[in-house]
CSV table of C-alpha atoms in Angstrom, one decimal:
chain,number,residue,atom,x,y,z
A,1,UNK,CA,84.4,126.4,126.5
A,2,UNK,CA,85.6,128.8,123.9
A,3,UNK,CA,89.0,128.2,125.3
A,4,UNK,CA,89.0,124.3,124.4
A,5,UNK,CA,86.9,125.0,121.0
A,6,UNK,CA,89.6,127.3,119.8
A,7,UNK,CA,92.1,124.6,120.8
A,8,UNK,CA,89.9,121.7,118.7
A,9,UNK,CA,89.9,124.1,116.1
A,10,UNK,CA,93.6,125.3,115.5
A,11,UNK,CA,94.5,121.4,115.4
A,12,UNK,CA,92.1,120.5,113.4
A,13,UNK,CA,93.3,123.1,110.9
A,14,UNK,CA,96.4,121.9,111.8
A,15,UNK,CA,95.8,118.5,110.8
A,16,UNK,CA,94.6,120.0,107.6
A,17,UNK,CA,97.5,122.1,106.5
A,18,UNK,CA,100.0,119.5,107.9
A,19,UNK,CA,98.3,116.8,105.4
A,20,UNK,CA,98.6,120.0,102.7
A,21,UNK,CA,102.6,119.7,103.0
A,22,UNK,CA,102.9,116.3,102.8
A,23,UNK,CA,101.1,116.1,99.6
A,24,UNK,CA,102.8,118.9,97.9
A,25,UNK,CA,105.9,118.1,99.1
A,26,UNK,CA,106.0,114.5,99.2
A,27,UNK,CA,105.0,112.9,96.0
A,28,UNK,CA,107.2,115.3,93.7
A,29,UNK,CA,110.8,114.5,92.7
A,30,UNK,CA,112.7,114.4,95.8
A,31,UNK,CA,110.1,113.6,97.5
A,32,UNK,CA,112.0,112.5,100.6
A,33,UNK,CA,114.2,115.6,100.4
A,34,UNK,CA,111.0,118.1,100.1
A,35,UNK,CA,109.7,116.4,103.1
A,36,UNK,CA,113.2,117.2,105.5
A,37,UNK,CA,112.7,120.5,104.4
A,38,UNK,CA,109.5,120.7,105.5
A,39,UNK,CA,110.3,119.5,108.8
A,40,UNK,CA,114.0,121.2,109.3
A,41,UNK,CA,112.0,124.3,108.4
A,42,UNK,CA,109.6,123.8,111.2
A,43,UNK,CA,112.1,123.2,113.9
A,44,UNK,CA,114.4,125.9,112.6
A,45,UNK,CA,111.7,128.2,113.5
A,46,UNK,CA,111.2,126.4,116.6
A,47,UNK,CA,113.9,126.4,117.8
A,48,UNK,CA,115.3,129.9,116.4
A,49,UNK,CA,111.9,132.3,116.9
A,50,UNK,CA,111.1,129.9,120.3
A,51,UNK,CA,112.8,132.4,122.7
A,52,UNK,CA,111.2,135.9,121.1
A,53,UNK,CA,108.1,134.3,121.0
A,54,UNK,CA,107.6,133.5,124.6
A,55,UNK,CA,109.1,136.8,125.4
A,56,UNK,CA,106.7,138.7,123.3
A,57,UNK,CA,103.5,136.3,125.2
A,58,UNK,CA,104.9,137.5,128.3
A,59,UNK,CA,105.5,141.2,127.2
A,60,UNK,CA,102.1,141.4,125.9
A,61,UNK,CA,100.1,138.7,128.4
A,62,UNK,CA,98.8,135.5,127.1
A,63,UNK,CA,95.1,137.0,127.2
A,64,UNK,CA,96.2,139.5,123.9
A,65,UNK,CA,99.0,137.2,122.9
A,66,UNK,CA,96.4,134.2,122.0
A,67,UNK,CA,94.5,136.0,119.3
A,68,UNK,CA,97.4,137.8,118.1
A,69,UNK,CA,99.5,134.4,117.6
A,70,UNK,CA,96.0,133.3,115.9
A,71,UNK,CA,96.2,136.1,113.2
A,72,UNK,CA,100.0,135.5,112.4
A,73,UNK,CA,98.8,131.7,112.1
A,74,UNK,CA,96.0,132.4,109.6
A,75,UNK,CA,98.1,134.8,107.8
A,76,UNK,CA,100.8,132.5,107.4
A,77,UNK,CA,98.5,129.8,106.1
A,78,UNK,CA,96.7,132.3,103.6
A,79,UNK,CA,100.3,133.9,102.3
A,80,UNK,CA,100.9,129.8,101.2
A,81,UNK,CA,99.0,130.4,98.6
A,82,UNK,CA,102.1,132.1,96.7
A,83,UNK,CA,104.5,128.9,97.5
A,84,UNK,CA,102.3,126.2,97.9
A,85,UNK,CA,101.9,125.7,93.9
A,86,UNK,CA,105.6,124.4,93.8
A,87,UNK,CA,106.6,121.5,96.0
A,88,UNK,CA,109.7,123.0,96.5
A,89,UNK,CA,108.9,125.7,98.0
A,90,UNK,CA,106.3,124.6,100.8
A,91,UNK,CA,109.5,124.4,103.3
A,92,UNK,CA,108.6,128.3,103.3
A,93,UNK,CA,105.1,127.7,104.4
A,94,UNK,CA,106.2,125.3,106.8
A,95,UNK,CA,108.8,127.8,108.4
A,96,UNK,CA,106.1,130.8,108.2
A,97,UNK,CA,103.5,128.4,110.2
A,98,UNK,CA,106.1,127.5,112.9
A,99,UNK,CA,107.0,131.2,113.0
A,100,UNK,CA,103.8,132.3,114.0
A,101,UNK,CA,102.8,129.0,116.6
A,102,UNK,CA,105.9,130.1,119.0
A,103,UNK,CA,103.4,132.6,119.7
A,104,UNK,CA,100.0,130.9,119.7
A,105,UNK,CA,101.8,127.9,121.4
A,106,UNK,CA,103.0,129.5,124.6
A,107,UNK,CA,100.0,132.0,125.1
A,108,UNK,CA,97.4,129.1,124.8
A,109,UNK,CA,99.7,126.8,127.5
A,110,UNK,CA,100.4,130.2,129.6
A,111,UNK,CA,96.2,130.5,129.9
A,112,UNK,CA,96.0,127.4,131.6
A,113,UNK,CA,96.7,129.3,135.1
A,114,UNK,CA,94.5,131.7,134.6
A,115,UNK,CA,91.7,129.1,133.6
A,116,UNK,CA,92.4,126.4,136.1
A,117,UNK,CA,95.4,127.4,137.8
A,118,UNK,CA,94.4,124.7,141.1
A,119,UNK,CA,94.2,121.6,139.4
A,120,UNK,CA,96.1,122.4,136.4
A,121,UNK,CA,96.3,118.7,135.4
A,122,UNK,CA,92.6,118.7,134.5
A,123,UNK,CA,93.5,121.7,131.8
A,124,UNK,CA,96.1,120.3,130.0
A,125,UNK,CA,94.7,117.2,130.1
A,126,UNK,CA,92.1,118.3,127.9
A,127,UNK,CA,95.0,119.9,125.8
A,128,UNK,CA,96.5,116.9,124.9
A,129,UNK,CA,93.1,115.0,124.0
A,130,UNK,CA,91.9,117.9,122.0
A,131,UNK,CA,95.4,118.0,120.2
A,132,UNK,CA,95.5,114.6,118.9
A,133,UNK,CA,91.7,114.7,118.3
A,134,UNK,CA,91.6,117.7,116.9
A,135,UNK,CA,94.4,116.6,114.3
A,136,UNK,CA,93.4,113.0,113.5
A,137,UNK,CA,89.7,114.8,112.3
A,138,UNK,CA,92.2,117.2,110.3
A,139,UNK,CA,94.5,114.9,108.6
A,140,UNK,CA,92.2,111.7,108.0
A,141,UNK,CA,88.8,113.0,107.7
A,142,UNK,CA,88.8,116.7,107.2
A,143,UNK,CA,92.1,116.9,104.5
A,144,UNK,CA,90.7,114.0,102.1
A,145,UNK,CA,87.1,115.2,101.9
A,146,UNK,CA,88.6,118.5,100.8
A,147,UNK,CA,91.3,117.4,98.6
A,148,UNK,CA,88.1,115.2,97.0
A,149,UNK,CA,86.0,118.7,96.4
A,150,UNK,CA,88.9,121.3,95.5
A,151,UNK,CA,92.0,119.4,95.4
A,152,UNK,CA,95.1,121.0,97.1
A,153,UNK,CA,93.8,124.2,96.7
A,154,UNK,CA,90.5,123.1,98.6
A,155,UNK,CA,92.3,121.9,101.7
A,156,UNK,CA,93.9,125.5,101.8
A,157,UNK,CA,91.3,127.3,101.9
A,158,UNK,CA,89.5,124.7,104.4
A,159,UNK,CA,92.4,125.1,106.6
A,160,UNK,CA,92.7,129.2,106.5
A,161,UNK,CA,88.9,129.0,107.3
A,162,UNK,CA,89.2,127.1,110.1
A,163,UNK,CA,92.3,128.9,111.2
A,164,UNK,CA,90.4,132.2,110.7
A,165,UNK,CA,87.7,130.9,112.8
A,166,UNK,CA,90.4,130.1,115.6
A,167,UNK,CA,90.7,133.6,115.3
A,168,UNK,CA,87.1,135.0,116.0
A,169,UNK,CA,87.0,132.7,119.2
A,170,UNK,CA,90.0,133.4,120.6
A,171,UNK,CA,89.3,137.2,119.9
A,172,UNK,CA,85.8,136.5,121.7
A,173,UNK,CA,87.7,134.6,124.5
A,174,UNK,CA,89.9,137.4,125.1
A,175,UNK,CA,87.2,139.9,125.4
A,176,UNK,CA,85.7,138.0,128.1
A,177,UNK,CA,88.7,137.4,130.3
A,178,UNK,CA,88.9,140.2,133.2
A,179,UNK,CA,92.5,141.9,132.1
A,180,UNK,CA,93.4,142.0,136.2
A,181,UNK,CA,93.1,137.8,135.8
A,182,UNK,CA,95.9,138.1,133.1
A,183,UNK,CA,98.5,140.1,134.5
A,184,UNK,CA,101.5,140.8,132.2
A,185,UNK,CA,105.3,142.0,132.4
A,186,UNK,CA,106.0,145.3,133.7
A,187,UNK,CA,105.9,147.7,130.5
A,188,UNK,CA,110.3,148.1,130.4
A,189,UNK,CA,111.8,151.6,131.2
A,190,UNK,CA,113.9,152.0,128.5
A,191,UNK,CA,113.5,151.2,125.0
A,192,UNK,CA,116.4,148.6,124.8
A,193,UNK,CA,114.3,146.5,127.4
A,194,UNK,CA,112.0,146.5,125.4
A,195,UNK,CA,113.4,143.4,122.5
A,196,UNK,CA,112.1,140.8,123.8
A,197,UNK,CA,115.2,138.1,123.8
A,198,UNK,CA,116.9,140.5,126.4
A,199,UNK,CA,114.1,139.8,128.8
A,200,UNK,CA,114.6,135.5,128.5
A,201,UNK,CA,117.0,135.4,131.1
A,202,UNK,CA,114.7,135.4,134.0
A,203,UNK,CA,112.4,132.7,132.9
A,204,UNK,CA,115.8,130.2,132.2
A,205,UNK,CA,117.4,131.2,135.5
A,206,UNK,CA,113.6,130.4,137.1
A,207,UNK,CA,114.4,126.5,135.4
A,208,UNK,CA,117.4,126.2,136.4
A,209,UNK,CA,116.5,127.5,139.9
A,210,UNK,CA,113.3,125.6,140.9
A,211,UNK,CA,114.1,121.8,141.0
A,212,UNK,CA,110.4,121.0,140.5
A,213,UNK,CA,110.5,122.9,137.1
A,214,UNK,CA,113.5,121.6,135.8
A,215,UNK,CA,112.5,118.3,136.6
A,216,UNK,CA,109.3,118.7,134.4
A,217,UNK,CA,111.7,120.6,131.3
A,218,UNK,CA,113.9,117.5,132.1
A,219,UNK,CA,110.5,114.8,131.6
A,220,UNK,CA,109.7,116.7,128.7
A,221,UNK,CA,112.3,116.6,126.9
A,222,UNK,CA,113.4,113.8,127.3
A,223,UNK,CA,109.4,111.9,126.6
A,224,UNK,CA,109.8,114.0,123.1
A,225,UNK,CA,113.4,112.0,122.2
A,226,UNK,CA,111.6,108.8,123.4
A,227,UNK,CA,108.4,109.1,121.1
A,228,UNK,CA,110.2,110.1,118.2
A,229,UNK,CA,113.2,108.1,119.0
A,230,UNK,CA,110.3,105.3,119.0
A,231,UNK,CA,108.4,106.2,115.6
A,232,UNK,CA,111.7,104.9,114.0
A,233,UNK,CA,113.3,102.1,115.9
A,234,UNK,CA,110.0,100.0,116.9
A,235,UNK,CA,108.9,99.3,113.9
A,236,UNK,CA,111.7,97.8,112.7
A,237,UNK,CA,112.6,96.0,115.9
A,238,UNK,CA,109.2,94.6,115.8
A,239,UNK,CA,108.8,93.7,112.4
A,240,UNK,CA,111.9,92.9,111.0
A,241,UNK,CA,114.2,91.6,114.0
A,242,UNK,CA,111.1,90.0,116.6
A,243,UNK,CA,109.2,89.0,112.7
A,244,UNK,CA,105.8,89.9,114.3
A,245,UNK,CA,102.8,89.9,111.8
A,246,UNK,CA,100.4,93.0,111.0
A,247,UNK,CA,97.7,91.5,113.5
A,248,UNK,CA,100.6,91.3,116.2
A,249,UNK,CA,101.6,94.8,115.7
A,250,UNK,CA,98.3,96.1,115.4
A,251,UNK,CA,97.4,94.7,118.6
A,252,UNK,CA,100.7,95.7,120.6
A,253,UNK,CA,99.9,99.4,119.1
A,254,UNK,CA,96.5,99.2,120.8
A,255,UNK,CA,98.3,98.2,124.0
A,256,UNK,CA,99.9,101.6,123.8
A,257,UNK,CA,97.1,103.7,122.6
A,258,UNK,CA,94.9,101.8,125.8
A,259,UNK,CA,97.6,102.8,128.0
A,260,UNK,CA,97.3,106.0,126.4
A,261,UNK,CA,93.7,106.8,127.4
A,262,UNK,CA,94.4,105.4,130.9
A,263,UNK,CA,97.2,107.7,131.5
A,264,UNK,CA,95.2,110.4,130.2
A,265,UNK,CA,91.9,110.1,132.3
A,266,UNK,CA,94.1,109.1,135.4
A,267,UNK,CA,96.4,112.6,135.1
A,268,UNK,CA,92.8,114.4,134.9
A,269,UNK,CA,91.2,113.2,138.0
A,270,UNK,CA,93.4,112.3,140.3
A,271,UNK,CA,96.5,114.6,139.5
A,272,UNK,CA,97.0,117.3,142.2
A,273,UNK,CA,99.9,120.2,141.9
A,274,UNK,CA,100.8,118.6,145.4
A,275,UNK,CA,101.4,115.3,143.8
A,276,UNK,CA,103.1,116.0,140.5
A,277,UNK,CA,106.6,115.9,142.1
A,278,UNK,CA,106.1,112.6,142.8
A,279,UNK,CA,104.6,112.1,139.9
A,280,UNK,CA,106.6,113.3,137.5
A,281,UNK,CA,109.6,110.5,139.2
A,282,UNK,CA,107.3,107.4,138.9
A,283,UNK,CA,106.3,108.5,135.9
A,284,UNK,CA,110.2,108.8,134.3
A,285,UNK,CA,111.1,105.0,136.1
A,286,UNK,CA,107.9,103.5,134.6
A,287,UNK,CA,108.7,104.8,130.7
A,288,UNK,CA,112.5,103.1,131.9
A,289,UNK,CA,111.5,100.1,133.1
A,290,UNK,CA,109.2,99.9,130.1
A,291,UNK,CA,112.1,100.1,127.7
A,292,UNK,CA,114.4,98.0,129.1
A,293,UNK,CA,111.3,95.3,129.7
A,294,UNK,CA,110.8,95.4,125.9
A,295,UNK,CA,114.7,95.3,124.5
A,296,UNK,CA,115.5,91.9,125.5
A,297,UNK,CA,112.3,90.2,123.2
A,298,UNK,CA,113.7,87.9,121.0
A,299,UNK,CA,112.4,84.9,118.6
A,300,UNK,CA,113.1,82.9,121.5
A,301,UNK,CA,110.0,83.7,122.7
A,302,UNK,CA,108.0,81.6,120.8
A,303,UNK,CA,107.5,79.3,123.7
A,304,UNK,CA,107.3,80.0,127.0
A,305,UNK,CA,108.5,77.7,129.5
A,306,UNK,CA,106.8,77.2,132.6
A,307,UNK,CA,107.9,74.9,135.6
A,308,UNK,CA,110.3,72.9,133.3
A,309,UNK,CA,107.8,72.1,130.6
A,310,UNK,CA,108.1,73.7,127.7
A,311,UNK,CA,104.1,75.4,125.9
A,312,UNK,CA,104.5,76.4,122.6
A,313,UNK,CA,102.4,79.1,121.7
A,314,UNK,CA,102.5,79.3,118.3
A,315,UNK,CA,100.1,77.5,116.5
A,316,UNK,CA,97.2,78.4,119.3
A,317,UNK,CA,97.6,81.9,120.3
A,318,UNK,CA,96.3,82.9,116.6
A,319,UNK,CA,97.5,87.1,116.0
A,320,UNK,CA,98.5,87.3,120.0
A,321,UNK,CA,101.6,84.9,120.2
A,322,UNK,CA,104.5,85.0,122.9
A,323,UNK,CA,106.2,87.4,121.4
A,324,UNK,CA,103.9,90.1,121.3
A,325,UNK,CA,101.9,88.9,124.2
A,326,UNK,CA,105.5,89.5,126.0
A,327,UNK,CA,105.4,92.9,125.1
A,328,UNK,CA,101.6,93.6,125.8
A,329,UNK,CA,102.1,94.5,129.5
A,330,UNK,CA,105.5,97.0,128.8
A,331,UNK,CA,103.5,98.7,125.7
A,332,UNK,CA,100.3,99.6,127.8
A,333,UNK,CA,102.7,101.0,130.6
A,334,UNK,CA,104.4,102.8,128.3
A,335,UNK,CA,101.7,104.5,127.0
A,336,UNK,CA,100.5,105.5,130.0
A,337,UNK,CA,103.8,107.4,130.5
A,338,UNK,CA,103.7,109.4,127.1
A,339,UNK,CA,100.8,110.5,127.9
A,340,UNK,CA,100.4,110.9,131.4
A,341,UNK,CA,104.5,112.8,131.0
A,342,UNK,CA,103.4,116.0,129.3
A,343,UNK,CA,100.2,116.0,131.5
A,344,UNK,CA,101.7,116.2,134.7
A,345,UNK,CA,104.7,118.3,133.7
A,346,UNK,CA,103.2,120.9,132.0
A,347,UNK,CA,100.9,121.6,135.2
A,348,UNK,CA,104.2,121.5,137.4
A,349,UNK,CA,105.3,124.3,135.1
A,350,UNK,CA,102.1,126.6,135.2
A,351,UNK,CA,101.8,125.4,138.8
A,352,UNK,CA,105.3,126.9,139.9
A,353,UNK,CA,106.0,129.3,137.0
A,354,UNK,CA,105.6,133.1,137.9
A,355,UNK,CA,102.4,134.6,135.7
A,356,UNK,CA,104.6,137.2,133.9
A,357,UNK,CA,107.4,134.4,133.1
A,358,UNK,CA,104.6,131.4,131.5
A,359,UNK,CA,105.2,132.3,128.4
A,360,UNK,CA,109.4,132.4,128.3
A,361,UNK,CA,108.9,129.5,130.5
A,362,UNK,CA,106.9,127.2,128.3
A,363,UNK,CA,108.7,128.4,124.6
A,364,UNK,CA,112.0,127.7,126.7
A,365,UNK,CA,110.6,124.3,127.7
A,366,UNK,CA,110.0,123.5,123.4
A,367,UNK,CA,113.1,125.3,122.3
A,368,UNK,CA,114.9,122.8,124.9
A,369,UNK,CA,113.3,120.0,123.8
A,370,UNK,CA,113.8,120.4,119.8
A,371,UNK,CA,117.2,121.5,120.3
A,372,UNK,CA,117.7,117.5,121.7
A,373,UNK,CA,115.1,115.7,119.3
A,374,UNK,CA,117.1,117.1,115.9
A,375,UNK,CA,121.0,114.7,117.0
A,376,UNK,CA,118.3,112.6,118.9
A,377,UNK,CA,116.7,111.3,116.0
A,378,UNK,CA,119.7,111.5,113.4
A,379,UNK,CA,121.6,109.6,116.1
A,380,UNK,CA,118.7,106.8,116.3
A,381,UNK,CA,118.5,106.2,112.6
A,382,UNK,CA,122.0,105.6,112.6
A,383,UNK,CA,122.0,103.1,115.0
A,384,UNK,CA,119.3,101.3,113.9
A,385,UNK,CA,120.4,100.9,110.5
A,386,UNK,CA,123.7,100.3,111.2
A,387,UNK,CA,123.2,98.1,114.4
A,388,UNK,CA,119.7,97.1,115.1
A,389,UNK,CA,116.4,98.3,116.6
A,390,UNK,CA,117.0,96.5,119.9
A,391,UNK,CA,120.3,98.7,119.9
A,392,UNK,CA,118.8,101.9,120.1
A,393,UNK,CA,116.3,100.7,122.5
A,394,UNK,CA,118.4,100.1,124.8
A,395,UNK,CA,120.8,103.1,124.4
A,396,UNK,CA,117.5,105.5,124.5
A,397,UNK,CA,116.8,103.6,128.0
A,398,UNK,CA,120.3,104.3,128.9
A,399,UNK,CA,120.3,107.6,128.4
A,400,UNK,CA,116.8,108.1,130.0
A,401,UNK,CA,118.3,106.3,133.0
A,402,UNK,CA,121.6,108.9,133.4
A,403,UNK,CA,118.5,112.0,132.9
A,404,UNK,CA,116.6,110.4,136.4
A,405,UNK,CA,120.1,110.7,137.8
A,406,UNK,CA,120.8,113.9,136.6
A,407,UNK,CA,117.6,115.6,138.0
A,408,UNK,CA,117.9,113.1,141.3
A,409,UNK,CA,121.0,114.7,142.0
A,410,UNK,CA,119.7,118.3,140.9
A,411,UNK,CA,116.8,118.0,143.0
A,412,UNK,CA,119.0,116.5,146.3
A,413,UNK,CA,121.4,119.5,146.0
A,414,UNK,CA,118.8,122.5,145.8
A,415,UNK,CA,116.8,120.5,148.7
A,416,UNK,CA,120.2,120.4,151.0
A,417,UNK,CA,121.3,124.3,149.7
A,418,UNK,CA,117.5,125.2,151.5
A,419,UNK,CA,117.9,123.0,154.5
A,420,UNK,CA,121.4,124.7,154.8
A,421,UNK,CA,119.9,128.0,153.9
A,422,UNK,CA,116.6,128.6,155.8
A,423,UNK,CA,114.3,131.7,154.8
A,424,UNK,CA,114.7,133.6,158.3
A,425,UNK,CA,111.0,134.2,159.3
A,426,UNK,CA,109.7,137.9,158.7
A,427,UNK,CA,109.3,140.0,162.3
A,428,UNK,CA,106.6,141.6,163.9
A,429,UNK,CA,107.5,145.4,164.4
């Protein structure tokens, strides 16, 4: 339980100081600009820091890695206090959070196998829900009750407090974990060994190696570009090329929160690490065949012809017309496959990943993934404003559809090299 509290915690904070930046950085002149900077900062750090971070989880062991990435996270969000005053500066806060979560981050998913290393689904199951939870209490409940008492200054010090607290748990968590459950790297020979980017090669030639975990870095990634990929091109697609109303889009986003929740409790019940293989494919074709369902929409659909006769919906089918109800059945799959995506392929990875290589393994996994989201995004903004919504749809489904390939063909080759290549059986003396 202390395990998941700290996790409700640290995203609730999160929630917290993430609302903090958009407020200081937002409103002010630029406010566009401040808020790129917030965000290049973050993935900056992500992306450079990602690789040292996991090494240093691995080099120390998740179990001491946890509360030490907890400290650098509370520090980070206390040392705001110097740049936070100036909009202009809270890129620096941003970049000094993100610095300190490529520790936290890894070490909290490397746990999961020491927690519940069987059925890992279950574990990160409750990872995601806690996330989301954890951040929607932050940013909507939490941030504007203390911006109400203290102003901007009140949510800081709400959000170090609750950081801080993350702190004393997971301190209290590691105390009680037997150290011979959390096994860590061997301590290096030499003192070069011991930087902790030399040691990152093992964990990317374990990716590259295992076709099971490079088939959940593959899913990953590529569910990241889709959802944020998404987050710009629906709305307008929806909106301002199908001309759906607020109660039509309202409903088709409950479709995919629904299809959310189902994913969600179906990935913690019945999710076994024999099963994720499988898994993880249906679970890539469905999040395909739900974008290419939901590209061709078009005002056409405003009556539906069945048998020859021709039912318009309009006028009867009140905020659910045929447009959106077209859409209702490709939304909820869909978000059963963002959420069910990360589920499944983060237990493949703690399922298959050695102990001392989780935490290389899982910052390598993020590092990967921002790496693609940065031209990802840029690249769908340009094509929806230049072409259209349905465009980049479409293109984002393509793409998705030469990734199966890609990790089809990965997955076939390493399965013929071992069929060509079998482990000789070891003799009795």
């Amino acid at each position: 339980m202390l395990y998941y509290a700290s996790r409700l915690t640290s995203q609730t904070g999160q929630g917290v100081f993430f609302a903090l930046l958009v407020l200081v950085a937002g409103p002010g002149t630029g406010g566009a600009l401040g808020l790129g900077s917030v965000m290049v900062a973050m993935t900056v750090a992500a992306i450079v820091l990602g690789p040292v971070g996991g090494a240093i989880v691995d080099r120390l062991g998740p179990r001491v890695a946890l509360p030490v990435g907890a400290l650098l996270r509370a520090l980070a969000v206390g040392l705001a206090l110097i740049v936070i005053a100036r909009g202009e500066y809270a890129w620096i806060a941003a970049f000094g959070y993100s610095a300190a979560s490529q520790i936290f981050s890894p070490a909290e998913l490397a746990l999961v196998s020491t927690i519940r290393r069987r059925r890992p689904a279950g574990a990160h199951a409750s990872l995601f829900a806690l996330q989301f939870g954890g951040q929607a209490i932050g940013a909507f409940l939490l941030a504007p009750a203390l911006f109400w008492l203290g102003g901007t200054s009140g949510m800081l010090v709400g959000a170090f407090a609750l950081f801080a607290s993350v702190v004393a748990l997971t301190t209290v968590l590691s105390a009680r974990l037997p150290i011979a459950a959390v096994r860590h790297a061997a301590r290096p020979r030499s003192a070069r060994r011991f930087i902790p980017t030399l040691r990152f090669m093992p964990a990317l030639r374990f990716i590259t190696g295992e076709p099971q975990a490079l088939y959940a870095v593959g899913l990953l990634a590529f569910v990241d570009v889709l959802s944020k990929c998404l987050v710009i091109a629906a709305p307008i697609y929806f909106q301002a090329e199908l001309h759906l109303g607020r109660g039509q889009v309202v409903v088709l986003a409950a479709a995919v929160a629904l299809g959310g929740l189902i994913g969600l409790g179906w990935s913690a019940r019945f999710v076994s690490p024999r099963q994720s293989p499988l898994a993880m494919r249906l679970v890539l074709l469905a999040a395909l065949l739900s974008i290419f369902a939901l590209a061709p929409l078009g005002d056409e659909l405003g009556s539906l012809t069945v048998s020859g006769a021709s039912i318009d919906l309009g006028g009867i089918a009140g905020p659910i017309e045929a447009g959106s109800l077209a859409a209702l059945p490709a939304l909820l799959v869909l978000g059963m496959t963002l959420s069910m995506a990360p589920i499944i392929a983060r237990s493949v990875l703690t399922s298959t990943a050695p102990a001392e290589q989780q935490g290389r393994v899982f910052a390598a996994e993020a590092v990967f993934s921002n790496v693609l989201a940065v031209p990802a995004v840029l690249l769908a903004a340009l094509s929806t404003d230049i072409a259209s919504g349905r465009a980049t749809m479409m293109f984002i489904g393509i793409v998705g559809g030469a990734v199966f390939l890609m990790l089809e063909y990965h997955a076939l080759r390493r399965r013929g090299w071992a069929a060509a290549n079998p482990v000789p059986a070891p003799t009795v003396a």
